[in-house]
Tab-separated table of C-alpha atoms in Angstrom:
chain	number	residue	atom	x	y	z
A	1	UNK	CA	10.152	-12.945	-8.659
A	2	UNK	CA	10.629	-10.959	-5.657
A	3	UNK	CA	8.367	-10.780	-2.492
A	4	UNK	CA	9.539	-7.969	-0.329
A	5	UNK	CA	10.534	-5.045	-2.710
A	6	UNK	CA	11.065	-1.267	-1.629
A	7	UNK	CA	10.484	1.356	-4.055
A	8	UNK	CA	12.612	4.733	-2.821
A	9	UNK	CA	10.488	7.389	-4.855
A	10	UNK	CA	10.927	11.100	-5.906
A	11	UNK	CA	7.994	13.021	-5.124
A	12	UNK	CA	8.823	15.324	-8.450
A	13	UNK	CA	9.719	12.971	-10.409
A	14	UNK	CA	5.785	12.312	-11.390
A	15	UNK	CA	6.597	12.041	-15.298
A	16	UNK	CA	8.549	8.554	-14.473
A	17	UNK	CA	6.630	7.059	-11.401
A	18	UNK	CA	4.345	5.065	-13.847
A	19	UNK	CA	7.707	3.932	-15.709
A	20	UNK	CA	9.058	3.173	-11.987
A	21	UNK	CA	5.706	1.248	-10.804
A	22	UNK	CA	5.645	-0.643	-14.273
A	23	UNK	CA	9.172	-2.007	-13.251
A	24	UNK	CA	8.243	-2.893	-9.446
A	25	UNK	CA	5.310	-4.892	-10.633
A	26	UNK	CA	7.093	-6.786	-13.424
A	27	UNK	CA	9.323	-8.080	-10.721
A	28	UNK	CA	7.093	-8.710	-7.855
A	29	UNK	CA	5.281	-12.128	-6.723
A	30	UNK	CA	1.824	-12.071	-6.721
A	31	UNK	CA	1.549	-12.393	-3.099
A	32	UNK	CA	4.630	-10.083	-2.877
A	33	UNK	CA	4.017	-6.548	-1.044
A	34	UNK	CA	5.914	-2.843	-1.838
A	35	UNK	CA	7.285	-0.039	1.059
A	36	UNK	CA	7.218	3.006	-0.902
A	37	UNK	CA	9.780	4.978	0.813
A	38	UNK	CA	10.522	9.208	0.889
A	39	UNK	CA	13.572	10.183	2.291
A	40	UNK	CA	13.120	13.488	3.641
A	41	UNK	CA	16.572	15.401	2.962
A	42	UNK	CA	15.863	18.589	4.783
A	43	UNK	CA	18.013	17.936	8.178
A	44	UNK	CA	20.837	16.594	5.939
A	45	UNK	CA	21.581	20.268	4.346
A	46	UNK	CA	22.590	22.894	6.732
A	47	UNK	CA	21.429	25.815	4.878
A	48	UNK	CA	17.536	24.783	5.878
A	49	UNK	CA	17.698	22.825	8.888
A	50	UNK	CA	18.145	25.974	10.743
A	51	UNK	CA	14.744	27.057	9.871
A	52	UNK	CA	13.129	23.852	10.944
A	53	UNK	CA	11.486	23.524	13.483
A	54	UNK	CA	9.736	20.484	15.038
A	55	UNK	CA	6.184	21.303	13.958
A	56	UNK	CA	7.226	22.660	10.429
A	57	UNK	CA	9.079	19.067	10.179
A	58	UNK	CA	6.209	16.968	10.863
A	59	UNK	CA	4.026	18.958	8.828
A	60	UNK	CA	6.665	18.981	5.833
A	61	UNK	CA	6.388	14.564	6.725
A	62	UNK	CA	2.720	14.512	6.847
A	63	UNK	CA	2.265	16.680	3.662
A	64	UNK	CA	4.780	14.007	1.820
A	65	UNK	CA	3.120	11.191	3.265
A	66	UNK	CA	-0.403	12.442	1.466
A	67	UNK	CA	1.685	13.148	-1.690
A	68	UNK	CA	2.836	9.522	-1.805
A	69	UNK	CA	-0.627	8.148	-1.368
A	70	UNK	CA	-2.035	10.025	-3.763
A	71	UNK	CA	1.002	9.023	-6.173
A	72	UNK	CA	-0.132	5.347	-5.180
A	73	UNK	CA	-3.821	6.443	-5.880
A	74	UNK	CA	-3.424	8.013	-9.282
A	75	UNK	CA	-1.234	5.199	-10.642
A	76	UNK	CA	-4.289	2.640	-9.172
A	77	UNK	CA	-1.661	0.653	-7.181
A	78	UNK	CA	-2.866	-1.813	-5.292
A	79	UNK	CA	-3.283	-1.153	-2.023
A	80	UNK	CA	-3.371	-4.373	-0.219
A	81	UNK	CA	-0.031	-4.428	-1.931
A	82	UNK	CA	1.340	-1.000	-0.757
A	83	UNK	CA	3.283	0.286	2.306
A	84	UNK	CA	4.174	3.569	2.727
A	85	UNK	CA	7.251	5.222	4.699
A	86	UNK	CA	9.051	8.668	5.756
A	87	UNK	CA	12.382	9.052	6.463
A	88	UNK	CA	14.658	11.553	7.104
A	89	UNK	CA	18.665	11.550	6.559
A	90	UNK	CA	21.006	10.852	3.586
A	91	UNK	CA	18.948	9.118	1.158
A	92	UNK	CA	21.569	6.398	0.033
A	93	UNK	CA	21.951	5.535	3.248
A	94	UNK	CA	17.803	5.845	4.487
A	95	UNK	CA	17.769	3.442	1.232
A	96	UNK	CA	20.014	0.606	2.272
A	97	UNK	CA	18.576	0.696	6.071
A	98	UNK	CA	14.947	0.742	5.188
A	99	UNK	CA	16.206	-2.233	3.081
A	100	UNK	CA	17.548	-3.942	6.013
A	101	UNK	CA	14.560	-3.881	8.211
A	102	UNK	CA	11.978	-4.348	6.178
A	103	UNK	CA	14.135	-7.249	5.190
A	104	UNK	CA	13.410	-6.093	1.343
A	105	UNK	CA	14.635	-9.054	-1.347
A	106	UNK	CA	14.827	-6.002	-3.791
A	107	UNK	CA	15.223	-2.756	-4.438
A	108	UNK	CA	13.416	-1.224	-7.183
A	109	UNK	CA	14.555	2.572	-7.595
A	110	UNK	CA	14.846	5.431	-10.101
A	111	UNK	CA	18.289	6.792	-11.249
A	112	UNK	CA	19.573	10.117	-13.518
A	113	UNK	CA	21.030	9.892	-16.742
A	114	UNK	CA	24.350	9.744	-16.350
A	115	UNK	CA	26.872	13.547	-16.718
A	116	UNK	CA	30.284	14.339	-16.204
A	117	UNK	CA	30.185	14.014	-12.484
A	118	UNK	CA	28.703	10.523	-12.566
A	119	UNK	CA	28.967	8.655	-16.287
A	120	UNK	CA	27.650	5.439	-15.504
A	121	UNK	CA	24.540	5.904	-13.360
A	122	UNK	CA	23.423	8.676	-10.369
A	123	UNK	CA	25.515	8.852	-7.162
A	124	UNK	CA	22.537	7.558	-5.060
A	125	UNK	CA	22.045	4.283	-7.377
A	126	UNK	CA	25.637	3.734	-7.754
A	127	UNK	CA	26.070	3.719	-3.365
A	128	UNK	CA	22.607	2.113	-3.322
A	129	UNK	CA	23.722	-0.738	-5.680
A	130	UNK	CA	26.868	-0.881	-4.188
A	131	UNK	CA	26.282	-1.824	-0.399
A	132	UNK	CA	22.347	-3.282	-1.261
A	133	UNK	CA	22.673	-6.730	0.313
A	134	UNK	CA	19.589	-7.528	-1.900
A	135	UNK	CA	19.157	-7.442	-5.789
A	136	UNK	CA	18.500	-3.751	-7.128
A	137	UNK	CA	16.862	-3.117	-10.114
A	138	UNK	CA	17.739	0.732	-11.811
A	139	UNK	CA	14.881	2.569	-14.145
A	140	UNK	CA	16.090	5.099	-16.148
A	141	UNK	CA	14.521	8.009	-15.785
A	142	UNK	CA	13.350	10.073	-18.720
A	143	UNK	CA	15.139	13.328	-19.707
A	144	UNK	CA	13.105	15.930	-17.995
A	145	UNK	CA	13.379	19.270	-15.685
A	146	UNK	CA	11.915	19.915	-12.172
């Protein structure tokens, strides 16, 4: 059992966050805590960071944040149990530093069914398993379309 787990979510994902929560909780202590994180990708891609601004940043941030506590809400999560936590860059990378500060003993995390470009598992869960220095646990998310 784990004590110190971080949950990277997808905030459209919805149909699979109680699949996702379901595996966090099977694996954490009962005096263990979860950091819900949201990497905010925006900056990363050139075609929209132009359009950013400062303000419109934050607000996109505080409007995510809100999303992710409802998301904890709806799913009844407890939340003396709960964390939650923006960031913005590569999310691979966000991933694996979150990890490091929060000093996370696992990683609990969502991945694609696998396609031609990546057979095995999603790009993000294969880098993310890859240079974790923790254990990470994958749930497979169910076929759907955002």
């Amino acid at each position: 059992m784990f004590k110190n787990i971080l949950v990277p979510i997808h905030l459209s994902y919805t149909k699979n966050h109680k699949k996702l929560f379901k595996g966090a909780f099977e694996v954490l202590n009962e005096d263990g805590k979860i950091t819900l994180l949201f990497v905010n990708q925006n900056r990363t891609h050139g075609s929209v960071y132009p359009i950013l601004d400062d303000e419109k940043q934050i607000n996109y941030d505080n409007d995510a944040m809100e999303q992710l506590k409802e998301i904890a809400r709806v799913h009844s999560l407890p939340m003396d149990k709960v964390s939650f936590k923006i960031k913005d860059g590569t999310v691979h990378n966000e991933i694996l530093e979150e990890a490091k500060k929060i000093k996370a003993d696992a990683i609990v995390m969502m991945a694609t069914r696998p396609g031609l470009g990546s057979y095995f598992i999603s790009s993000t869960a294969e880098r993310v398993i890859r240079h974790a220095h923790c254990s990470v646990f994958v749930i497979r998310l169910d076929d759907i379309k955002i």
